[in-house]
PDB file of C-alpha atoms in Angstrom:
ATOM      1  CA  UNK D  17      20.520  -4.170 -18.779  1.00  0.00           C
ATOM      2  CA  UNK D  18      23.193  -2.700 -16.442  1.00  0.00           C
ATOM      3  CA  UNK D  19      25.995  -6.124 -17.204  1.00  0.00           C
ATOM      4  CA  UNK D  20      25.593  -4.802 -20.961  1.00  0.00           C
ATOM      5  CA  UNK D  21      27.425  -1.647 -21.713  1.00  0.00           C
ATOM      6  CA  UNK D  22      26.080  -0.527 -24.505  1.00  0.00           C
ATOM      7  CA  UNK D  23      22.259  -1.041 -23.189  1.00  0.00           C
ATOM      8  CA  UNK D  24      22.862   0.955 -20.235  1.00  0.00           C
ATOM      9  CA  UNK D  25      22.331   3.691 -21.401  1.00  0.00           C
ATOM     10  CA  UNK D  26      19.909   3.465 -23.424  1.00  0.00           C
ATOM     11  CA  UNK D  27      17.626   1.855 -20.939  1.00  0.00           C
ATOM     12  CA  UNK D  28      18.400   4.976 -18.162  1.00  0.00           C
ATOM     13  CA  UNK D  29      16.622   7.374 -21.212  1.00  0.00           C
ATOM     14  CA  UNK D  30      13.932   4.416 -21.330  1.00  0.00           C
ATOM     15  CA  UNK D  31      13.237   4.984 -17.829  1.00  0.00           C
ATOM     16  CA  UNK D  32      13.747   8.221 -17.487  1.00  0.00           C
ATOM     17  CA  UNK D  33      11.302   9.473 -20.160  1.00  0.00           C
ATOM     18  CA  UNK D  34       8.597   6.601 -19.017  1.00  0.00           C
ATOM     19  CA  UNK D  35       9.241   7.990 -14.582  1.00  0.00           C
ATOM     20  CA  UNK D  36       8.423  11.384 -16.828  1.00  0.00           C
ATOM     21  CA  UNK D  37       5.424  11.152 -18.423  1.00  0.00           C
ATOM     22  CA  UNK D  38       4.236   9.425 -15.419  1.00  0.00           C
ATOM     23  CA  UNK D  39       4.799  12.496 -13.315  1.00  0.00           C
ATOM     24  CA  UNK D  40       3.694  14.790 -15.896  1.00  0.00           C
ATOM     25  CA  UNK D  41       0.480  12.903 -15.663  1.00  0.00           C
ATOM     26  CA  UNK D  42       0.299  12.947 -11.849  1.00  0.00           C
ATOM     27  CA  UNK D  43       0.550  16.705 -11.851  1.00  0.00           C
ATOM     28  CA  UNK D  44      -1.932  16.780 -14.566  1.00  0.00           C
ATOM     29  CA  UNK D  45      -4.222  14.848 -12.574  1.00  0.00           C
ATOM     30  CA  UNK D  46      -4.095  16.924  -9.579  1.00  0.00           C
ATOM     31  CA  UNK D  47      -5.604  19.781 -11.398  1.00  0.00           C
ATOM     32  CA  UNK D  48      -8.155  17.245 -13.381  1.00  0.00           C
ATOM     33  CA  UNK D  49      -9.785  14.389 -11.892  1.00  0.00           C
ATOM     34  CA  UNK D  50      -7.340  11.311 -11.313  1.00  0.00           C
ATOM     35  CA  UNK D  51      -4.755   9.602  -8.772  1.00  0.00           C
ATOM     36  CA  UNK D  52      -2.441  12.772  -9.156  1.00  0.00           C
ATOM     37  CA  UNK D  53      -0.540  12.145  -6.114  1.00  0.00           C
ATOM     38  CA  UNK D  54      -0.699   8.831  -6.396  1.00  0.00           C
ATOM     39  CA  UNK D  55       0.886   8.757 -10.543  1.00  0.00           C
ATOM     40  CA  UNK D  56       3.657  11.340  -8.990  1.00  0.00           C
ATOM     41  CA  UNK D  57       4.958   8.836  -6.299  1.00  0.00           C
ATOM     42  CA  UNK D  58       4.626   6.353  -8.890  1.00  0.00           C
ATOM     43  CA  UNK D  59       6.786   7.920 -11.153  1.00  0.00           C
ATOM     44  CA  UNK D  60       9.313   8.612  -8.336  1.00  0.00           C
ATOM     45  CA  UNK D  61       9.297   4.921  -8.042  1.00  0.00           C
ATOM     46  CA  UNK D  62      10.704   4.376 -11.150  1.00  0.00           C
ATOM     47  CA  UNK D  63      13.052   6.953 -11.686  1.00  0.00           C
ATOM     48  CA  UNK D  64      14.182   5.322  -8.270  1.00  0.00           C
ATOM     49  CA  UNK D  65      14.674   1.914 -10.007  1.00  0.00           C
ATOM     50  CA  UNK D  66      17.886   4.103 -11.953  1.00  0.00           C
ATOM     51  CA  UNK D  67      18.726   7.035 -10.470  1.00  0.00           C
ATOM     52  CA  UNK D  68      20.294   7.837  -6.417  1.00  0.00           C
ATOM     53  CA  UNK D  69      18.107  10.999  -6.413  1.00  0.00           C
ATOM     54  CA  UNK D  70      15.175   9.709  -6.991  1.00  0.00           C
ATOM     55  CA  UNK D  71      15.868   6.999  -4.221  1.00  0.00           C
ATOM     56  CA  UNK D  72      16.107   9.478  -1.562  1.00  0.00           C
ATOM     57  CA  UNK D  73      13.317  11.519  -2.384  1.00  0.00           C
ATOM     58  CA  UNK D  74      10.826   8.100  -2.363  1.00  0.00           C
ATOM     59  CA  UNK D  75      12.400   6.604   0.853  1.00  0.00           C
ATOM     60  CA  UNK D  76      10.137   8.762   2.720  1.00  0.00           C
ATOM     61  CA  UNK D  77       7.016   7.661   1.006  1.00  0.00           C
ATOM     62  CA  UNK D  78       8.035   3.934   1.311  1.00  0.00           C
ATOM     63  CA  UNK D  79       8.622   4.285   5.218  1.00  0.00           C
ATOM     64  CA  UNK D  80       5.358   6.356   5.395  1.00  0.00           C
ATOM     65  CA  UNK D  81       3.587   3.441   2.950  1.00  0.00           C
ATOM     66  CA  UNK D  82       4.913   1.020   5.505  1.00  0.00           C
ATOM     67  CA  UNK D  83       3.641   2.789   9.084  1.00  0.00           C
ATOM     68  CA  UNK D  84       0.097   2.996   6.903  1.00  0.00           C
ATOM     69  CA  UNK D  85       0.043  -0.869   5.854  1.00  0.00           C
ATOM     70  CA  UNK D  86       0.953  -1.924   9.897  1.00  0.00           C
ATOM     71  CA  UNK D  87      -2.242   0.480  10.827  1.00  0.00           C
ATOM     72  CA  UNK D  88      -4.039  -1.249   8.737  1.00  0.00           C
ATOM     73  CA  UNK D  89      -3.161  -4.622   9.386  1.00  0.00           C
ATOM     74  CA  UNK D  90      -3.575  -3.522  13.024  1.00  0.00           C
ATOM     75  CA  UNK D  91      -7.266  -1.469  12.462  1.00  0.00           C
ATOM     76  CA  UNK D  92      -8.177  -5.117  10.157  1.00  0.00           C
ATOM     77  CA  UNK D  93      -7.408  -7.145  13.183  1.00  0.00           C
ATOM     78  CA  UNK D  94      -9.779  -4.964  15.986  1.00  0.00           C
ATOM     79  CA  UNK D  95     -12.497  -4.610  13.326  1.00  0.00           C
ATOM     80  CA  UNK D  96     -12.289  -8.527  13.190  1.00  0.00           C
ATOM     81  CA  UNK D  97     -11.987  -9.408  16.602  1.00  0.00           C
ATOM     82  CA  UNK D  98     -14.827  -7.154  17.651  1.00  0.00           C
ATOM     83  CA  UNK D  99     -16.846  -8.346  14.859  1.00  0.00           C
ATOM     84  CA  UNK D 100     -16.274 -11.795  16.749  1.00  0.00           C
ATOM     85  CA  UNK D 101     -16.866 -10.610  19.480  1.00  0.00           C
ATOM     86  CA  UNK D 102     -20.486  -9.597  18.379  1.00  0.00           C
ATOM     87  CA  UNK D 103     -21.214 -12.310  16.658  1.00  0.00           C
ATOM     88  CA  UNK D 104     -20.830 -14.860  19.547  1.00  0.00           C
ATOM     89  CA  UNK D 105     -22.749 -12.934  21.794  1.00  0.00           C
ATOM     90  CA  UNK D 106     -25.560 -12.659  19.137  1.00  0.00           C
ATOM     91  CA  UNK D 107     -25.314 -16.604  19.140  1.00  0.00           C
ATOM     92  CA  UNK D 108     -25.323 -17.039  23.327  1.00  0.00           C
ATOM     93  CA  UNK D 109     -28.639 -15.280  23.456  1.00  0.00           C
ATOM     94  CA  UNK D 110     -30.080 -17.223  20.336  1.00  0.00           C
ATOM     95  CA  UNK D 111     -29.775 -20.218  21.762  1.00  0.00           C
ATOM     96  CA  UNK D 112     -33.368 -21.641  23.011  1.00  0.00           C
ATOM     97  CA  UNK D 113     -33.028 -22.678  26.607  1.00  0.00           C
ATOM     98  CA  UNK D 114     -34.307 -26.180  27.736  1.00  0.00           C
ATOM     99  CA  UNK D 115     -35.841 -26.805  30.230  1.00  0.00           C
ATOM    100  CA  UNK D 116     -34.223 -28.866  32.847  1.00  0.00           C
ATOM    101  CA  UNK D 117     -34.465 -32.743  32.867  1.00  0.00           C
ATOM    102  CA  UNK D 118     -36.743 -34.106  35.646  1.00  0.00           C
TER     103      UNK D 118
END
């Protein structure tokens, strides 16, 4: 859309009006039940696809999204390894002991 001049701006109203309804319906959702925060940064998101403003305002969110994924990676991992951990000690004391060869 943006190598075609005529097209350009057409599609900026496109995304414009779709970024928003999408925010109108994230605010609406924060009063009724729904993802109302979520549907705002959402819209955000695409008006960021077009316009420099909107860019700024979600580069916040996107570090903040980023900081939350490694802390969950890094809560996944402990919750794993300690679920290992528990497992193969449930497994040492299963194990029936034999008696020793004579």
């Amino acid at each position: 859309m943006h190598t075609h001049p005529a097209l350009h701006l057409p599609w900026r109203i496109l995304v414009g009006t779709v970024g928003t309804l999408v925010v109108l319906a994230g605010l609406l959702m924060m009063v009724i039940p729904g993802p109302g925060l979520a549907s705002v940064i959402l819209g955000l998101v695409i008006f960021s696809t077009e316009f420099r403003w909107a860019q700024r305002l979600v580069r916040p969110a996107r570090v903040w999204f980023l900081r939350a994924e490694q802390l969950g990676m890094r809560l996944r991992d402990e919750a794993f390894r300690r679920f290992r951990e528990r497992r193969d000690r449930r497994r040492r004391r299963a194990l029936p002991c034999t008696p020793p060869h004579e």
